[in-house]
Amino acid sequence: MRVLVTGGAGFIGSHLVDRLVEEGYEVVVVDNLSSGRWENVNPRAEFIRRDLKEPGWGVGLRADAVFHFAANPEVRVSTTEPRVHFEENVVATFNVLEWARVSGVRMVVFASSSTVYGDARVMPTPEDYPLEPVSVYGTAKAAGEVMCATYARLYGVRCLALRYANVVGPRLRHGALYDFLMKLRKKPEELEVLGDGTQKKSYLHVEEAVEATLRAWRKFEEVGEPYLALNVGNFDVASVLDIARAVAEAMGLSPQIKLRPATPDGRGWPGDVKYMLLSIKKIVELTGWRPRLNSLETVRRAAAELVSELG
Ligand code: NAD
């Protein structure tokens, strides 16, 4: 089976490619290397450098299934540069779906996000909660999901949308954990934390996220539904201060922590969600998958891995 992974040079995508290659799939990676890195790409996968914003990006390409993981994942950028997110997340997703329709690909796995729920009032948040994103990034993911659902019903391009919580681990190059590490390298005695420190979110290790992805994909192949959205997260949360402490500990440092809220209600930046906990009942029941590490263990493991990766 020939599988195409967009964003396969990035963080989650490259770990997914490693697993698919290991399991014997023929894997093609399409990535424009905007945030991904060539050295992340498994040497046993075929690598094609193309930009999904170009309508003709898929000319001459063939695959049986596509994992669409390419995106601009920086939520903060989406607030200051909404057009960039519209193009990199909405236009690119439309172009992937169009390529799938025209070239007869019948299965798309779409990397969506917990941010589609915005400031949800039900915790843990189930999949049938309304999509009320508070960031342009979340809006772009919600738009991607709706386009996927329509392509599934109208054109038979079946789609599985996976709404990931915060995923961390080796090769991560964005988000709080990575930012803290970079800041502490520059200034080991002090750490600026965006927000009032009370933000709490669910964390999942990338190995566990990939395992959940493959199990959900296989199950989805068996069921008849054209479209399915599933949360992929953890049973609990870790706070932004837990992350700050975990990174400092992994680096052997004791910095003074300086809190910097960006909004009157203490968010790290406009569009930041302060509390996120997804209900993972559905994926657990459907696939039997469940996370082995809790959020704090996940963050500590990822901090140690990133410190040893980046020195
Ligand atoms: P990442 O930045 O490491 O990977 C994204 C990849 O997409 C990069 O390799 C980048 O070069 C590529 N890319 C971006 N725009 C492209 C374009 N126009 N054409 C071709 N390639 C392009 O990010 P990640 O953390 O690995 O995220 C992977 C997916 O999972 C994204 O869709 C992201 O929105 C989603 N997601 C990530 C998290 C998380 O915590 N990391 C959580 C929820 C959802």
Tab-separated table of C-alpha atoms and ligand atoms in Angstrom:
chain	number	residue	atom	x	y	z
A	1	MET	CA	0.000	0.000	0.000
A	2	ARG	CA	1.332	3.421	-1.003
A	3	VAL	CA	0.760	6.125	1.614
A	4	LEU	CA	1.398	9.842	1.194
A	5	VAL	CA	2.290	11.911	4.268
A	6	THR	CA	2.126	15.692	3.874
A	7	GLY	CA	4.306	17.434	6.456
A	8	GLY	CA	6.379	14.265	6.792
A	9	ALA	CA	9.532	16.317	7.421
A	10	GLY	CA	7.923	17.946	10.467
A	11	PHE	CA	7.590	16.831	14.069
A	12	ILE	CA	4.555	14.500	14.206
A	13	GLY	CA	4.634	13.692	10.480
A	14	SER	CA	8.217	12.380	10.580
A	15	HIS	CA	7.481	10.079	13.534
A	16	LEU	CA	4.423	8.816	11.679
A	17	VAL	CA	6.537	8.167	8.575
A	18	ASP	CA	9.050	6.181	10.684
A	19	ARG	CA	6.269	3.929	11.961
A	20	LEU	CA	4.672	3.466	8.523
A	21	VAL	CA	8.040	2.572	6.978
A	22	GLU	CA	8.757	0.160	9.850
A	23	GLU	CA	5.409	-1.530	9.214
A	24	GLY	CA	6.220	-2.079	5.534
A	25	TYR	CA	4.170	0.650	3.827
A	26	GLU	CA	5.531	2.384	0.747
A	27	VAL	CA	5.718	5.992	1.970
A	28	VAL	CA	5.923	9.254	0.019
A	29	VAL	CA	6.582	12.485	1.900
A	30	VAL	CA	5.502	15.841	0.488
A	31	ASP	CA	6.840	18.839	2.390
A	32	ASN	CA	8.037	22.339	1.502
A	33	LEU	CA	10.486	22.348	4.441
A	34	SER	CA	9.031	25.616	5.777
A	35	SER	CA	9.208	24.376	9.381
A	36	GLY	CA	10.181	20.749	8.747
A	37	ARG	CA	13.720	19.519	8.201
A	38	TRP	CA	15.128	17.251	5.572
A	39	GLU	CA	17.111	15.274	8.184
A	40	ASN	CA	13.818	14.236	9.834
A	41	VAL	CA	12.738	12.357	6.723
A	42	ASN	CA	13.178	8.607	6.931
A	43	PRO	CA	15.718	7.573	4.240
A	44	ARG	CA	13.446	4.685	3.229
A	45	ALA	CA	10.633	7.096	2.302
A	46	GLU	CA	10.466	8.925	-1.016
A	47	PHE	CA	10.798	12.685	-0.451
A	48	ILE	CA	9.201	15.255	-2.744
A	49	ARG	CA	9.646	18.939	-2.027
A	50	ARG	CA	6.463	20.720	-3.023
A	51	ASP	CA	4.274	23.494	-1.666
A	52	LEU	CA	0.649	22.491	-1.017
A	53	LYS	CA	-0.480	26.081	-1.535
A	54	GLU	CA	0.162	25.513	-5.261
A	55	PRO	CA	-2.968	24.020	-6.889
A	56	GLY	CA	-0.804	21.729	-9.064
A	57	TRP	CA	1.271	20.354	-6.171
A	58	GLY	CA	0.085	16.764	-6.697
A	59	VAL	CA	0.581	16.425	-10.455
A	60	GLY	CA	1.970	12.980	-11.237
A	61	LEU	CA	1.607	11.706	-7.673
A	62	ARG	CA	-0.243	8.535	-6.786
A	63	ALA	CA	-1.230	7.077	-3.399
A	64	ASP	CA	-3.859	4.837	-1.800
A	65	ALA	CA	-4.240	6.993	1.312
A	66	VAL	CA	-3.043	10.394	2.495
A	67	PHE	CA	-2.144	11.578	5.979
A	68	HIS	CA	-2.464	15.370	5.785
A	69	PHE	CA	-0.161	16.650	8.542
A	70	ALA	CA	1.349	19.691	6.806
A	71	ALA	CA	0.291	22.971	8.397
A	72	ASN	CA	1.535	26.073	10.091
A	73	PRO	CA	1.078	24.956	13.713
A	74	GLU	CA	1.924	28.287	15.410
A	75	VAL	CA	-1.293	29.454	17.095
A	76	ARG	CA	0.315	32.780	18.022
A	77	VAL	CA	1.233	33.495	14.376
A	78	SER	CA	-2.397	32.940	13.398
A	79	THR	CA	-3.411	35.917	15.559
A	80	THR	CA	-0.870	38.317	14.076
A	81	GLU	CA	-0.842	36.844	10.521
A	82	PRO	CA	-4.335	35.469	9.809
A	83	ARG	CA	-3.758	35.404	6.038
A	84	VAL	CA	-0.694	33.176	6.448
A	85	HIS	CA	-2.843	30.675	8.356
A	86	PHE	CA	-5.657	30.904	5.845
A	87	GLU	CA	-3.234	30.051	3.044
A	88	GLU	CA	-1.096	27.461	4.820
A	89	ASN	CA	-3.926	25.718	6.635
A	90	VAL	CA	-7.170	26.313	4.713
A	91	VAL	CA	-5.978	26.669	1.076
A	92	ALA	CA	-3.412	23.863	1.490
A	93	THR	CA	-6.075	21.512	2.938
A	94	PHE	CA	-8.463	22.363	0.091
A	95	ASN	CA	-5.677	21.597	-2.415
A	96	VAL	CA	-4.999	18.228	-0.738
A	97	LEU	CA	-8.701	17.308	-0.871
A	98	GLU	CA	-8.952	18.388	-4.516
A	99	TRP	CA	-5.923	16.270	-5.401
A	100	ALA	CA	-7.517	13.323	-3.561
A	101	ARG	CA	-10.805	13.779	-5.443
A	102	VAL	CA	-9.218	14.126	-8.874
A	103	SER	CA	-6.687	11.347	-8.443
A	104	GLY	CA	-9.150	8.889	-6.898
A	105	VAL	CA	-7.647	8.702	-3.376
A	106	ARG	CA	-10.370	7.330	-1.150
A	107	MET	CA	-8.948	7.946	2.340
A	108	VAL	CA	-7.654	11.083	4.067
A	109	VAL	CA	-6.471	11.319	7.670
A	110	PHE	CA	-6.534	14.989	8.684
A	111	ALA	CA	-4.457	16.344	11.584
A	112	SER	CA	-6.950	18.589	13.366
A	113	SER	CA	-6.574	20.091	16.819
A	114	SER	CA	-8.158	20.556	20.242
A	115	THR	CA	-8.266	24.289	19.396
A	116	VAL	CA	-11.432	23.715	17.321
A	117	TYR	CA	-13.392	23.772	20.620
A	118	GLY	CA	-12.078	27.169	21.781
A	119	ASP	CA	-12.894	27.938	25.425
A	120	ALA	CA	-15.088	24.857	25.908
A	121	ARG	CA	-17.367	24.881	28.934
A	122	VAL	CA	-17.620	21.093	29.173
A	123	MET	CA	-14.585	19.219	30.516
A	124	PRO	CA	-13.452	16.747	29.369
A	125	THR	CA	-14.726	18.021	26.013
A	126	PRO	CA	-16.453	15.388	23.844
A	127	GLU	CA	-16.400	15.308	20.036
A	128	ASP	CA	-20.011	16.502	19.715
A	129	TYR	CA	-19.261	19.757	21.545
A	130	PRO	CA	-19.785	22.777	19.221
A	131	LEU	CA	-16.769	23.984	17.272
A	132	GLU	CA	-16.192	27.506	18.648
A	133	PRO	CA	-12.504	28.278	18.055
A	134	VAL	CA	-10.983	31.403	19.620
A	135	SER	CA	-7.906	31.510	17.344
A	136	VAL	CA	-7.534	31.771	13.566
A	137	TYR	CA	-5.504	28.544	13.747
A	138	GLY	CA	-8.480	26.773	15.390
A	139	THR	CA	-10.798	28.282	12.784
A	140	ALA	CA	-8.567	27.005	9.976
A	141	LYS	CA	-8.640	23.499	11.484
A	142	ALA	CA	-12.435	23.645	11.875
A	143	ALA	CA	-12.706	24.778	8.229
A	144	GLY	CA	-10.469	21.876	7.220
A	145	GLU	CA	-12.725	19.436	9.052
A	146	VAL	CA	-15.873	20.785	7.416
A	147	MET	CA	-14.252	20.590	3.954
A	148	CYS	CA	-13.143	17.009	4.687
A	149	ALA	CA	-16.664	16.025	5.793
A	150	THR	CA	-18.156	17.490	2.608
A	151	TYR	CA	-15.618	15.757	0.349
A	152	ALA	CA	-16.376	12.514	2.173
A	153	ARG	CA	-20.151	12.761	1.659
A	154	LEU	CA	-20.123	14.315	-1.801
A	155	TYR	CA	-17.155	12.659	-3.503
A	156	GLY	CA	-16.515	9.527	-1.442
A	157	VAL	CA	-13.111	10.737	-0.192
A	158	ARG	CA	-13.518	9.222	3.286
A	159	CYS	CA	-11.948	11.293	6.042
A	160	LEU	CA	-10.810	10.682	9.595
A	161	ALA	CA	-10.162	13.944	11.483
A	162	LEU	CA	-7.994	13.546	14.563
A	163	ARG	CA	-8.221	16.372	17.099
A	164	TYR	CA	-4.892	16.216	18.879
A	165	ALA	CA	-4.167	17.688	22.298
A	166	ASN	CA	-0.635	19.099	22.728
A	167	VAL	CA	1.856	16.610	21.335
A	168	VAL	CA	5.483	16.685	22.526
A	169	GLY	CA	8.658	14.641	22.103
A	170	PRO	CA	11.883	14.483	20.066
A	171	ARG	CA	12.110	16.763	16.960
A	172	LEU	CA	9.565	19.226	18.437
A	173	ARG	CA	10.408	22.764	17.278
A	174	HIS	CA	7.488	24.887	18.459
A	175	GLY	CA	5.241	25.428	21.490
A	176	ALA	CA	5.901	26.211	25.164
A	177	LEU	CA	8.233	23.303	25.916
A	178	TYR	CA	10.578	24.116	23.014
A	179	ASP	CA	10.365	27.899	23.630
A	180	PHE	CA	11.326	27.474	27.302
A	181	LEU	CA	14.330	25.382	26.355
A	182	MET	CA	15.508	28.014	23.861
A	183	LYS	CA	14.976	30.867	26.331
A	184	LEU	CA	16.901	29.062	29.080
A	185	ARG	CA	19.809	28.393	26.751
A	186	LYS	CA	20.103	32.135	26.183
A	187	LYS	CA	19.406	33.224	29.781
A	188	PRO	CA	19.744	30.355	32.298
A	189	GLU	CA	18.967	32.471	35.381
A	190	GLU	CA	15.527	33.686	34.287
A	191	LEU	CA	12.524	32.234	32.448
A	192	GLU	CA	9.719	34.335	31.023
A	193	VAL	CA	6.422	32.412	30.958
A	194	LEU	CA	3.682	33.841	28.735
A	195	GLY	CA	0.353	34.028	30.604
A	196	ASP	CA	-0.493	34.084	34.312
A	197	GLY	CA	0.827	30.558	34.859
A	198	THR	CA	-2.602	28.982	35.414
A	199	GLN	CA	-3.029	27.632	31.859
A	200	LYS	CA	-3.583	23.878	32.008
A	201	LYS	CA	-3.640	21.556	29.003
A	202	SER	CA	-3.428	17.887	28.102
A	203	TYR	CA	-0.111	16.532	26.789
A	204	LEU	CA	0.550	13.411	24.780
A	205	HIS	CA	3.903	11.932	23.796
A	206	VAL	CA	4.448	11.760	20.025
A	207	GLU	CA	5.002	7.971	20.150
A	208	GLU	CA	1.593	7.586	21.766
A	209	ALA	CA	0.004	10.041	19.308
A	210	VAL	CA	1.347	7.987	16.379
A	211	GLU	CA	0.108	4.742	17.927
A	212	ALA	CA	-3.359	6.285	18.407
A	213	THR	CA	-3.313	7.601	14.819
A	214	LEU	CA	-2.556	4.210	13.292
A	215	ARG	CA	-5.070	2.365	15.448
A	216	ALA	CA	-7.805	4.898	14.651
A	217	TRP	CA	-6.966	4.752	10.923
A	218	ARG	CA	-7.182	0.939	10.830
A	219	LYS	CA	-10.458	0.944	12.736
A	220	PHE	CA	-11.836	3.653	10.461
A	221	GLU	CA	-10.985	1.515	7.421
A	222	GLU	CA	-13.239	-1.204	8.870
A	223	VAL	CA	-16.286	0.969	9.662
A	224	GLY	CA	-18.542	2.301	6.932
A	225	GLU	CA	-18.893	5.953	7.943
A	226	PRO	CA	-17.708	8.503	5.375
A	227	TYR	CA	-16.416	10.918	8.032
A	228	LEU	CA	-15.338	10.592	11.650
A	229	ALA	CA	-13.796	13.061	14.111
A	230	LEU	CA	-11.943	11.706	17.144
A	231	ASN	CA	-10.172	13.399	20.041
A	232	VAL	CA	-6.627	12.201	20.710
A	233	GLY	CA	-5.372	13.327	24.097
A	234	ASN	CA	-4.702	12.353	27.683
A	235	PHE	CA	-6.798	11.716	30.782
A	236	ASP	CA	-5.422	14.714	32.678
A	237	VAL	CA	-3.633	18.067	32.287
A	238	ALA	CA	-0.316	19.728	33.132
A	239	SER	CA	0.113	23.438	33.824
A	240	VAL	CA	2.428	25.796	31.984
A	241	LEU	CA	4.425	26.089	35.229
A	242	ASP	CA	4.819	22.274	35.288
A	243	ILE	CA	6.377	22.562	31.837
A	244	ALA	CA	8.661	25.405	32.904
A	245	ARG	CA	9.854	23.380	35.915
A	246	ALA	CA	10.282	20.192	33.875
A	247	VAL	CA	12.466	21.952	31.292
A	248	ALA	CA	14.535	23.736	33.961
A	249	GLU	CA	15.035	20.439	35.829
A	250	ALA	CA	16.062	18.598	32.652
A	251	MET	CA	18.671	21.326	32.057
A	252	GLY	CA	19.837	21.280	35.697
A	253	LEU	CA	18.781	24.912	36.225
A	254	SER	CA	16.750	26.835	38.862
A	255	PRO	CA	15.677	29.994	37.024
A	256	GLN	CA	13.544	32.758	38.446
A	257	ILE	CA	10.156	32.472	36.721
A	258	LYS	CA	8.619	35.701	35.400
A	259	LEU	CA	4.955	35.562	34.427
A	260	ARG	CA	3.796	37.700	31.499
A	261	PRO	CA	0.017	37.695	30.927
A	262	ALA	CA	-0.920	39.122	27.529
A	263	THR	CA	-4.653	39.643	28.178
A	264	PRO	CA	-6.680	40.831	31.206
A	265	ASP	CA	-7.799	37.216	31.832
A	266	GLY	CA	-4.217	35.962	31.935
A	267	ARG	CA	-3.789	34.270	28.547
A	268	GLY	CA	-0.315	33.852	27.063
A	269	TRP	CA	-1.436	35.591	23.871
A	270	PRO	CA	-4.770	36.557	22.324
A	271	GLY	CA	-6.266	33.329	20.983
A	272	ASP	CA	-4.579	31.109	23.596
A	273	VAL	CA	-6.924	28.584	25.255
A	274	LYS	CA	-6.426	28.552	29.039
A	275	TYR	CA	-7.832	25.139	29.871
A	276	MET	CA	-7.982	22.131	27.543
A	277	LEU	CA	-8.949	18.587	28.432
A	278	LEU	CA	-10.400	16.361	25.712
A	279	SER	CA	-12.687	13.436	26.336
A	280	ILE	CA	-10.884	10.403	24.869
A	281	LYS	CA	-13.666	7.951	25.695
A	282	LYS	CA	-14.567	7.502	22.035
A	283	ILE	CA	-11.107	6.576	20.715
A	284	VAL	CA	-10.473	4.336	23.742
A	285	GLU	CA	-13.753	2.480	23.171
A	286	LEU	CA	-13.276	2.249	19.408
A	287	THR	CA	-9.629	1.193	19.265
A	288	GLY	CA	-8.614	-0.025	22.742
A	289	TRP	CA	-5.780	2.534	22.682
A	290	ARG	CA	-5.108	4.473	25.876
A	291	PRO	CA	-2.188	6.714	26.857
A	292	ARG	CA	0.410	5.082	29.102
A	293	LEU	CA	2.016	8.272	30.471
A	294	ASN	CA	-0.035	11.016	32.126
A	295	SER	CA	0.408	14.671	31.064
A	296	LEU	CA	3.103	15.486	33.626
A	297	GLU	CA	5.091	12.299	32.906
A	298	THR	CA	4.778	13.091	29.194
A	299	VAL	CA	6.108	16.617	29.649
A	300	ARG	CA	9.017	15.418	31.825
A	301	ARG	CA	9.980	12.693	29.341
A	302	ALA	CA	9.794	15.076	26.377
A	303	ALA	CA	11.827	17.743	28.213
A	304	ALA	CA	14.604	15.225	28.915
A	305	GLU	CA	14.525	13.968	25.311
A	306	LEU	CA	14.669	17.463	23.829
A	307	VAL	CA	17.489	18.537	26.124
A	308	SER	CA	19.559	15.525	25.061
A	309	GLU	CA	18.649	16.089	21.385
A	310	LEU	CA	19.534	19.794	21.377
A	311	GLY	CA	22.402	19.696	23.884
B	1	NAD	P1	5.494	20.880	12.193
B	1	NAD	O1	5.622	22.345	11.909
B	1	NAD	O2	6.651	20.207	12.826
B	1	NAD	O3	5.139	20.098	10.854
B	1	NAD	C1	4.410	20.674	9.802
B	1	NAD	C2	5.105	20.301	8.498
B	1	NAD	O4	4.338	20.791	7.403
B	1	NAD	C3	6.507	20.888	8.348
B	1	NAD	O5	7.408	19.877	7.968
B	1	NAD	C4	6.351	21.949	7.262
B	1	NAD	O6	7.545	22.156	6.540
B	1	NAD	C5	5.225	21.357	6.440
B	1	NAD	N1	4.458	22.352	5.677
B	1	NAD	C6	3.863	23.474	6.163
B	1	NAD	N2	3.241	24.139	5.175
B	1	NAD	C7	3.438	23.415	4.036
B	1	NAD	C8	3.042	23.593	2.681
B	1	NAD	N3	2.337	24.674	2.282
B	1	NAD	N4	3.429	22.657	1.777
B	1	NAD	C9	4.146	21.564	2.147
B	1	NAD	N5	4.552	21.363	3.422
B	1	NAD	C10	4.202	22.275	4.355
B	1	NAD	O7	4.175	20.693	13.061
B	1	NAD	P2	3.664	19.429	13.892
B	1	NAD	O8	3.649	19.801	15.315
B	1	NAD	O9	4.374	18.216	13.457
B	1	NAD	O10	2.160	19.363	13.427
B	1	NAD	C11	1.713	18.395	12.468
B	1	NAD	C12	0.218	18.543	12.280
B	1	NAD	O11	-0.460	18.264	13.518
B	1	NAD	C13	-0.212	19.958	11.883
B	1	NAD	O12	-1.316	19.868	11.015
B	1	NAD	C14	-0.642	20.573	13.206
B	1	NAD	O13	-1.553	21.632	13.011
B	1	NAD	C15	-1.275	19.369	13.879
B	1	NAD	N6	-1.306	19.446	15.347
B	1	NAD	C16	-0.131	19.503	16.051
B	1	NAD	C17	-0.193	19.549	17.440
B	1	NAD	C18	1.065	19.591	18.289
B	1	NAD	O14	0.958	19.694	19.512
B	1	NAD	N7	2.262	19.495	17.725
B	1	NAD	C19	-1.433	19.549	18.109
B	1	NAD	C20	-2.594	19.516	17.341
B	1	NAD	C21	-2.522	19.440	15.961
